GROMACS .gro file of C-alpha atoms in nm:
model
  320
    1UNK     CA    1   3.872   2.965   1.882
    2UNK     CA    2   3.537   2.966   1.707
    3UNK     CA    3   3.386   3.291   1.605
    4UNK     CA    4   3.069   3.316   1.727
    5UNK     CA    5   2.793   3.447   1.407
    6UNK     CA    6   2.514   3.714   1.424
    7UNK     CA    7   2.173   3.618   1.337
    8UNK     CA    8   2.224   3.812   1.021
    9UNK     CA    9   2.536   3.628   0.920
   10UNK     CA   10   2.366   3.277   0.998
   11UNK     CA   11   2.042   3.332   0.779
   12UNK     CA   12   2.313   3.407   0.535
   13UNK     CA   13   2.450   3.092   0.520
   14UNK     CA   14   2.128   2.858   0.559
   15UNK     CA   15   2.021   3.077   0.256
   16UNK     CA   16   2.329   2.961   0.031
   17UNK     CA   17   2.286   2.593   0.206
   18UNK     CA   18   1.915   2.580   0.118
   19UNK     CA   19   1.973   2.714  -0.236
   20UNK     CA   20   2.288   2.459  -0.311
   21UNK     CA   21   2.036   2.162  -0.228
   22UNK     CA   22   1.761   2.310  -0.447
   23UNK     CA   23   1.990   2.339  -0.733
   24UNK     CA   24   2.140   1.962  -0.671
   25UNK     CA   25   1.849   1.746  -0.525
   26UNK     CA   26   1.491   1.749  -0.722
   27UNK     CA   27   1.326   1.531  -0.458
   28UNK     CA   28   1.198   1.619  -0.161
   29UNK     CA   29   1.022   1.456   0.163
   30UNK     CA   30   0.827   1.685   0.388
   31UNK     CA   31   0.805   1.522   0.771
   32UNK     CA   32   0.644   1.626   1.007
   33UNK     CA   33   0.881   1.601   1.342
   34UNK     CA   34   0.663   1.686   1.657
   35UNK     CA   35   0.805   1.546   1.957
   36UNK     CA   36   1.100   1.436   1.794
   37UNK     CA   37   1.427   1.482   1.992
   38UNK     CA   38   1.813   1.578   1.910
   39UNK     CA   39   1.941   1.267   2.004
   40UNK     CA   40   1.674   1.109   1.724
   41UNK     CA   41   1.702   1.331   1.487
   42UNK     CA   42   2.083   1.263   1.429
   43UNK     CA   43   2.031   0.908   1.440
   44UNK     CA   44   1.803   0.979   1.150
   45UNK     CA   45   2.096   1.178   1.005
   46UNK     CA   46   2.350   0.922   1.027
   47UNK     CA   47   2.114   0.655   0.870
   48UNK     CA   48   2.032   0.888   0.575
   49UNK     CA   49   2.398   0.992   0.509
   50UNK     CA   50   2.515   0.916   0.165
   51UNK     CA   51   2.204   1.007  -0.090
   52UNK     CA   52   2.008   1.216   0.130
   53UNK     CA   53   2.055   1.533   0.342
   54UNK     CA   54   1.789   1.629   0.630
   55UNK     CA   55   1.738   2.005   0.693
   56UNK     CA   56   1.523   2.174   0.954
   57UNK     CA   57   1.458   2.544   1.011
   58UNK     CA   58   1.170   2.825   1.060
   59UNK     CA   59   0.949   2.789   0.780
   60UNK     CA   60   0.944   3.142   0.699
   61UNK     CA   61   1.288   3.183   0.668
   62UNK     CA   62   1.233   2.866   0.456
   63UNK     CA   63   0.959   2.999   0.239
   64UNK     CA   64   1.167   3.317   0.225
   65UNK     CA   65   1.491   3.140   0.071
   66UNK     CA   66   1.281   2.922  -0.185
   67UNK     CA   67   1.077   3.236  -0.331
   68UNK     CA   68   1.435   3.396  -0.350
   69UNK     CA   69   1.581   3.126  -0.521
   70UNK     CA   70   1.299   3.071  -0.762
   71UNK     CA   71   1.316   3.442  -0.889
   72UNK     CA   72   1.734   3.447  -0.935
   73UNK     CA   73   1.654   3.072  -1.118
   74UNK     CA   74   1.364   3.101  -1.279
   75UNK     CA   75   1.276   2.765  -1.166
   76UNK     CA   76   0.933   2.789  -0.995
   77UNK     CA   77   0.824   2.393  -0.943
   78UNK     CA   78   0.976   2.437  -0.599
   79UNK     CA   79   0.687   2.707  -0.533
   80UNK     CA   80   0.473   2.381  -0.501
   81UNK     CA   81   0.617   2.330  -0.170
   82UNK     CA   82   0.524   2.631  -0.009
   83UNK     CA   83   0.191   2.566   0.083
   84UNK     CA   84   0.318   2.247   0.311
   85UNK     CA   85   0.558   2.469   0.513
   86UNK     CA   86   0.306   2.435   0.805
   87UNK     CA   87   0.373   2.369   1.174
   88UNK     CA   88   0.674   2.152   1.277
   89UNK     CA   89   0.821   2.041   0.918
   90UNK     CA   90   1.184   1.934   0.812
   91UNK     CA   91   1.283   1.899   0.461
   92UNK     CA   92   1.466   1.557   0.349
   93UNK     CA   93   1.645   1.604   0.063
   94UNK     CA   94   1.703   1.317  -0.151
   95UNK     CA   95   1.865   1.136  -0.473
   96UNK     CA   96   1.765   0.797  -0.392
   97UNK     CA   97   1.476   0.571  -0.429
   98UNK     CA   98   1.188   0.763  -0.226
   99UNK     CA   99   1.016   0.451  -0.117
  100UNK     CA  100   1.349   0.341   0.022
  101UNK     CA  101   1.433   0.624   0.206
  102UNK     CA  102   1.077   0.657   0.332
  103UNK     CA  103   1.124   0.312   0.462
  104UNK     CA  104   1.437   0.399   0.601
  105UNK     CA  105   1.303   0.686   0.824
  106UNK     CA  106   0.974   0.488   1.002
  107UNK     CA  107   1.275   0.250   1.104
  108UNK     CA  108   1.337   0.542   1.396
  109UNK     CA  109   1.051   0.563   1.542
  110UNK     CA  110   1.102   0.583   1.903
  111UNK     CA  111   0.890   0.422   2.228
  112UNK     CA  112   0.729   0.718   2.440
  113UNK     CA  113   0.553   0.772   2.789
  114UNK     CA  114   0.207   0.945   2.777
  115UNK     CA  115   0.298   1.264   2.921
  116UNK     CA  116   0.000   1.507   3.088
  117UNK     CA  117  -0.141   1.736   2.841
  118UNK     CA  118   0.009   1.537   2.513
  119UNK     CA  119  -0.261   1.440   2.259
  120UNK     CA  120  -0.318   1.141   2.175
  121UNK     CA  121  -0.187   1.023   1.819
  122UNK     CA  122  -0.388   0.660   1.820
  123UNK     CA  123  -0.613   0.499   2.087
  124UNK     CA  124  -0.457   0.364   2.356
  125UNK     CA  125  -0.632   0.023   2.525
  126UNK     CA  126  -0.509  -0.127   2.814
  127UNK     CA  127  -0.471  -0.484   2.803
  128UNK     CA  128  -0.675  -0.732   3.030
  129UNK     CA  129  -0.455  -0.974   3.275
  130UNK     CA  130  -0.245  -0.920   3.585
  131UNK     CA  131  -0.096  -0.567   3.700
  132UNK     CA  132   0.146  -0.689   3.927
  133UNK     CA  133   0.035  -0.435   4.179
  134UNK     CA  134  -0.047  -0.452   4.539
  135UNK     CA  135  -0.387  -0.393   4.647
  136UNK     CA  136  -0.354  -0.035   4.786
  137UNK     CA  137  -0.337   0.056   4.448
  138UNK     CA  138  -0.692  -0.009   4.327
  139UNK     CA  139  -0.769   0.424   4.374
  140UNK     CA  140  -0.608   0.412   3.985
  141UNK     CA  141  -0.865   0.236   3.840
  142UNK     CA  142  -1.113   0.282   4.022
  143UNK     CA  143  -1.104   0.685   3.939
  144UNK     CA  144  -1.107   0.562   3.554
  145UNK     CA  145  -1.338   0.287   3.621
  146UNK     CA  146  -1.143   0.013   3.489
  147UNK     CA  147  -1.276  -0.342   3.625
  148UNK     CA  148  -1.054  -0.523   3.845
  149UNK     CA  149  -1.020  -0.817   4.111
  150UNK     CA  150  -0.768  -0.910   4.364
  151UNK     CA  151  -0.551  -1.243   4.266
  152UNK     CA  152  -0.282  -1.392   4.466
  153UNK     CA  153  -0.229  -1.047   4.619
  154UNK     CA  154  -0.249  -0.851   4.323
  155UNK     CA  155  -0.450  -0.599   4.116
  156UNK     CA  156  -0.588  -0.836   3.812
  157UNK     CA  157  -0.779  -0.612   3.500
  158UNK     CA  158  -1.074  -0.818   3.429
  159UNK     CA  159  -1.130  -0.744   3.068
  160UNK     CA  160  -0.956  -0.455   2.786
  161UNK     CA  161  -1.005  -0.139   2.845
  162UNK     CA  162  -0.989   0.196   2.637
  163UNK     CA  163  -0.852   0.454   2.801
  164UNK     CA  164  -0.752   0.713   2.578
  165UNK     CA  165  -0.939   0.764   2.268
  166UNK     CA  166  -0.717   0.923   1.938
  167UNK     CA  167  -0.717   1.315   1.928
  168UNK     CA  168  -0.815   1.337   2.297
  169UNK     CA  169  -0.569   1.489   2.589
  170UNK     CA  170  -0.389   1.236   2.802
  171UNK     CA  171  -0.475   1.325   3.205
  172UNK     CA  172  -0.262   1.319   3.518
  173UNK     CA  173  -0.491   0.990   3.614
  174UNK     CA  174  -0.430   0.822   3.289
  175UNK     CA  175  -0.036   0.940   3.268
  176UNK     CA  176   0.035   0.799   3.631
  177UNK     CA  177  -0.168   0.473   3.563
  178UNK     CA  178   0.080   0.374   3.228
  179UNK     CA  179   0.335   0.469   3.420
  180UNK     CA  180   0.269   0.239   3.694
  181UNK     CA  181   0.194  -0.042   3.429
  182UNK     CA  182   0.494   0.006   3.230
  183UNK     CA  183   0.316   0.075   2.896
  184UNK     CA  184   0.446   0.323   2.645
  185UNK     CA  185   0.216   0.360   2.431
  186UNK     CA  186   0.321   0.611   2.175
  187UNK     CA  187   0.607   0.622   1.899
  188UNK     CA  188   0.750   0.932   1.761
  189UNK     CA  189   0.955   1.006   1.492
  190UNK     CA  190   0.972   1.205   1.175
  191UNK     CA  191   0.652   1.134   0.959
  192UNK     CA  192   0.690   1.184   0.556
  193UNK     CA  193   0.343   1.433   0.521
  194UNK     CA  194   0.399   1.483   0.086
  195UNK     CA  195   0.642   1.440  -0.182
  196UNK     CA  196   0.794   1.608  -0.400
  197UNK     CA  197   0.963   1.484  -0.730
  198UNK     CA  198   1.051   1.740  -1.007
  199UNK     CA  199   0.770   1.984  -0.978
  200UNK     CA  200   0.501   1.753  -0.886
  201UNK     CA  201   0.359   1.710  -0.510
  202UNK     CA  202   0.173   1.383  -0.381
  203UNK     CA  203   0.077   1.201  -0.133
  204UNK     CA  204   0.335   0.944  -0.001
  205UNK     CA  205   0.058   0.640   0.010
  206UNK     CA  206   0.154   0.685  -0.357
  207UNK     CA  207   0.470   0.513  -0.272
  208UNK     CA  208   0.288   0.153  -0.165
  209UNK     CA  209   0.151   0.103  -0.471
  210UNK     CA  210   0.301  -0.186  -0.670
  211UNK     CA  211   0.245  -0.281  -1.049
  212UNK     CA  212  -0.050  -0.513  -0.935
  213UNK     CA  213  -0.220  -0.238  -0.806
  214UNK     CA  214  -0.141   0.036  -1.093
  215UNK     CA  215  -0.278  -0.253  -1.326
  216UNK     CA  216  -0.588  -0.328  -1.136
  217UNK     CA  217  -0.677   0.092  -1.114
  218UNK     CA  218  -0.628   0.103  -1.474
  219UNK     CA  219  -0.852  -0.156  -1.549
  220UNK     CA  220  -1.099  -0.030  -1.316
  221UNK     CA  221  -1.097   0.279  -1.515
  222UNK     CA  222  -1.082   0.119  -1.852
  223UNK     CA  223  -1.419  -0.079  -1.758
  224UNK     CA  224  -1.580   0.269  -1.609
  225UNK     CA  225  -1.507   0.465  -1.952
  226UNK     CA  226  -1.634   0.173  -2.149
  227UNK     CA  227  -1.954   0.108  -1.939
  228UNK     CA  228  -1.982   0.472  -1.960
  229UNK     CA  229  -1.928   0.499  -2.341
  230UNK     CA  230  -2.203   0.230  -2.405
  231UNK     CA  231  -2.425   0.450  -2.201
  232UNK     CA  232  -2.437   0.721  -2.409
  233UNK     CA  233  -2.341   0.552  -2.751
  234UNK     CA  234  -2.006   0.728  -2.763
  235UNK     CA  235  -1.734   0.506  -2.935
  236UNK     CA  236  -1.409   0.496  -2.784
  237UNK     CA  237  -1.117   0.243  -2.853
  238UNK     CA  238  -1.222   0.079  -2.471
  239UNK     CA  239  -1.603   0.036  -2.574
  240UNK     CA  240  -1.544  -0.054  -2.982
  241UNK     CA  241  -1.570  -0.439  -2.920
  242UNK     CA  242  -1.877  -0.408  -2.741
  243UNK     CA  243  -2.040  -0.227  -2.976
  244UNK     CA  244  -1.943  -0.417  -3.283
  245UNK     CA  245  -2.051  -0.714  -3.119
  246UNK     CA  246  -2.382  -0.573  -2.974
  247UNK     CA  247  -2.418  -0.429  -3.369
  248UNK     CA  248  -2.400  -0.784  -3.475
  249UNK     CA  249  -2.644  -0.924  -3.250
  250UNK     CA  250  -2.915  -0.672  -3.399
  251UNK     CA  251  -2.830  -0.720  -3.746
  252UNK     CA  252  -2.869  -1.094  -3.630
  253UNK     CA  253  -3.218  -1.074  -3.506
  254UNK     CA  254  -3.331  -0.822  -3.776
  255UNK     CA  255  -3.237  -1.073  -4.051
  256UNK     CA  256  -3.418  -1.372  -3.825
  257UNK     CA  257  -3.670  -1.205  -3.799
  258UNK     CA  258  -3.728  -1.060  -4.176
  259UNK     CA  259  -3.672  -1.228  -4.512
  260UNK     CA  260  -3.315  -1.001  -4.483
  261UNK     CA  261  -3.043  -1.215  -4.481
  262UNK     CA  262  -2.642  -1.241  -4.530
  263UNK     CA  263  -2.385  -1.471  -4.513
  264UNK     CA  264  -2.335  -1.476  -4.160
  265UNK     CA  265  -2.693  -1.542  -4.067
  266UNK     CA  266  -2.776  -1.826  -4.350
  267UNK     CA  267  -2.673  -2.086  -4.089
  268UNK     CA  268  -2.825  -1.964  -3.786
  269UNK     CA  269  -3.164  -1.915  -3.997
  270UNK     CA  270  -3.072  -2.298  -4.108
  271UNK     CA  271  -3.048  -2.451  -3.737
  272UNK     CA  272  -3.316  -2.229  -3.634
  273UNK     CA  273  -3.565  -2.404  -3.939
  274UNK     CA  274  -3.467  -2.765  -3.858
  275UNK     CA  275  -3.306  -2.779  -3.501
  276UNK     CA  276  -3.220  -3.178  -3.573
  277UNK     CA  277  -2.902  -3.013  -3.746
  278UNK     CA  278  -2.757  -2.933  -3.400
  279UNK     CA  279  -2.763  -3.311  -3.313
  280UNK     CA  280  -2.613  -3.403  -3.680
  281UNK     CA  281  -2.361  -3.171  -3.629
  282UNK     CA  282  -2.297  -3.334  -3.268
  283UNK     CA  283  -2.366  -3.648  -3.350
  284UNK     CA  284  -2.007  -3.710  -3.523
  285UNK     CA  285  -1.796  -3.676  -3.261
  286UNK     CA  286  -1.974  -3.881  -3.005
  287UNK     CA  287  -1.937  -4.174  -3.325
  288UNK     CA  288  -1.586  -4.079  -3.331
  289UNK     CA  289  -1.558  -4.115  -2.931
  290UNK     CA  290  -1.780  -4.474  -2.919
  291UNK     CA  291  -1.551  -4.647  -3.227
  292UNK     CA  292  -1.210  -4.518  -3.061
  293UNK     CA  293  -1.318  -4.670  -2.750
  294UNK     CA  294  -1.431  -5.078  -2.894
  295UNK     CA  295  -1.072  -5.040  -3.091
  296UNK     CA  296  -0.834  -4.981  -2.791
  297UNK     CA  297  -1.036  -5.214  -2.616
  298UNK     CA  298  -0.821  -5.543  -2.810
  299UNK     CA  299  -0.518  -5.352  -2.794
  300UNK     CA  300  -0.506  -5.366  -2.437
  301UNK     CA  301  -0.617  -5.768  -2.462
  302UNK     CA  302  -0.332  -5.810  -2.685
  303UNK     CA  303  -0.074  -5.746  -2.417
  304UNK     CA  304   0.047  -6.037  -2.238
  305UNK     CA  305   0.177  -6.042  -1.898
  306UNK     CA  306   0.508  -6.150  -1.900
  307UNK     CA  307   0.545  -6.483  -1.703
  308UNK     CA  308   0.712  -6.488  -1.339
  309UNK     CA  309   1.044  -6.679  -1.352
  310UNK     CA  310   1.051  -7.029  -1.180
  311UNK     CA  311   1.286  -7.071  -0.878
  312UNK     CA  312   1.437  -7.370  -1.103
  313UNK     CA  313   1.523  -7.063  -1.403
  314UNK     CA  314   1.713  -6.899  -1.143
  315UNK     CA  315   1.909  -7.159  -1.062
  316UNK     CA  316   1.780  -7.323  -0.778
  317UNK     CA  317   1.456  -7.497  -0.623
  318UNK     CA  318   1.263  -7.504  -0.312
  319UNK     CA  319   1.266  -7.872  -0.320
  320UNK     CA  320   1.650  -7.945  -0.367
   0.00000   0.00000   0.00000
């Protein structure tokens, strides 16, 4: 026989479950689980068993347990989590890979009717083509002014319609239409809101990005501190080429345009006195290219084709 615990006693022990996964686990998923149901949420259980431990509760007797917790250990990162404790949040405790086992809980998202009164997570738009109802039943859309015709006996929607925009309340009408029509147009299950990983709370798009992406950000930052460093003539490691080679160019034109000159710029101010030397110094390797050409020429005359065999070499003759 089971012995039946007081509230008391059972805060007890979700406070000394809650503080055994706080010392063991450092990551954390916070989901939101609004219309999620008991029959889903173990499913979600039993897919995460092994590496990561689901736990849902009253967020102030979660908030409660982790300031507790933090003063006996010292350890105040999990203070970070406090602020997310809002509305209909479960904690998934973890020691796998988070993408994986963020992955792991969209795969249970379930199918659901629009019920009366629900609101609306995305826009729902009902499809054009036919209804499959009779006739009689044209009152449904003609109440939400949906465009229809009759074909082969049956209610036919003429072209896609959006019923229910996102964030708005579904209606009896709009509820007993998708019902007639089959469509279920909304999925629940437990969404990941942040992240948590040793002290440090983010957003769980964070978990999509790949290397390609990490590399293309930092370059997109490299090229705004160097643009930004030539703006103000501030040297920094990302903007030193630049403005060594932009240096150069000046001392360039100064010493083209003045008697000043250096090594460097002898042989521009040379090609820039007598431009003729651009098509000497050219002028070599298109010799080069026309002699190369005239000798493979005989080369190729020099190869003989070797002669067909007669039918009499082989052994016999057409004529025998």
């Amino acid at each position: 026989m089971t012995v039946k615990l007081s509230k008391a006693e059972k805060k007890v022990v979700y406070d000394k479950k809650l503080c055994s996964l706080l010392d063991e686990y450092s990551k954390v998923l916070i989901a939101v689980a609004d219309n999620v149901g008991s029959n889903q949420l173990q499913n979600i259980r039993k897919g995460l068993r092994g590496d990561s431990i689901v736990l849902m509760g009253k967020n102030t007797l979660i908030r409660r347990c982790i300031k507790i917790h933090a003063e006996k250990t010292g350890n105040k990162n999990y203070l970070n989590l406090l602020p997310l404790l809002v509305g209909n949040v479960g904690l998934i405790f973890t020691k796998g890979d988070l993408k994986e086992v963020s992955e792991e809980v969209a795969k249970y998202q379930v199918g659901a009717p629009a019920r009366v009164g629900l609101v609306a997570p995305i826009d729902v738009v009902v499809p054009p083509g036919n209804t499959g109802l009779d006739p009689s039943q044209t009152s449904f859309f003609q109440v939400l002014n949906i465009p229809t015709k009759i074909n082969k006996g049956t209610v036919e929607i003429i072209t896609p319609v959006e019923l229910i925009k996102k964030g708005e309340k579904v209606g009896s009408s709009e509820a007993a239409l998708l019902a007639k029509l089959g469509i279920r147009p909304f999925s629940y299950g437990l969404i990941i809101l942040s992240v948590y990983d040793s002290g440090s709370v983010f957003s769980p798009e964070v978990l999509d990005l790949t290397e390609d992406d990490l590399i293309e950000k930092f370059a997109a930052g490299v090229s705004m501190v160097t643009s930004l460093s030539l703006a103000v003539s501030y040297p920094t490691l990302a903007a030193a080429p630049h403005m060594f080679i932009n240096a150069y160019k000046n001392v360039v034109a100064v010493a083209i345009a003045t008697e000043y000159t250096f090594p460097q710029a002898e042989k521009i101010k040379e090609y820039l006195k007598d431009p003729s030397k651009f098509a000497v110094a050219a002028a070599p390797v298109t010799e080069e290219a026309a002699a190369a050409a005239p000798a493979a020429a005989p080369a190729e005359e020099k190869k003989e084709e070797p002669a067909e065999e007669s039918d009499d070499d082989m052994g016999f003759s057409l004529f025998d």
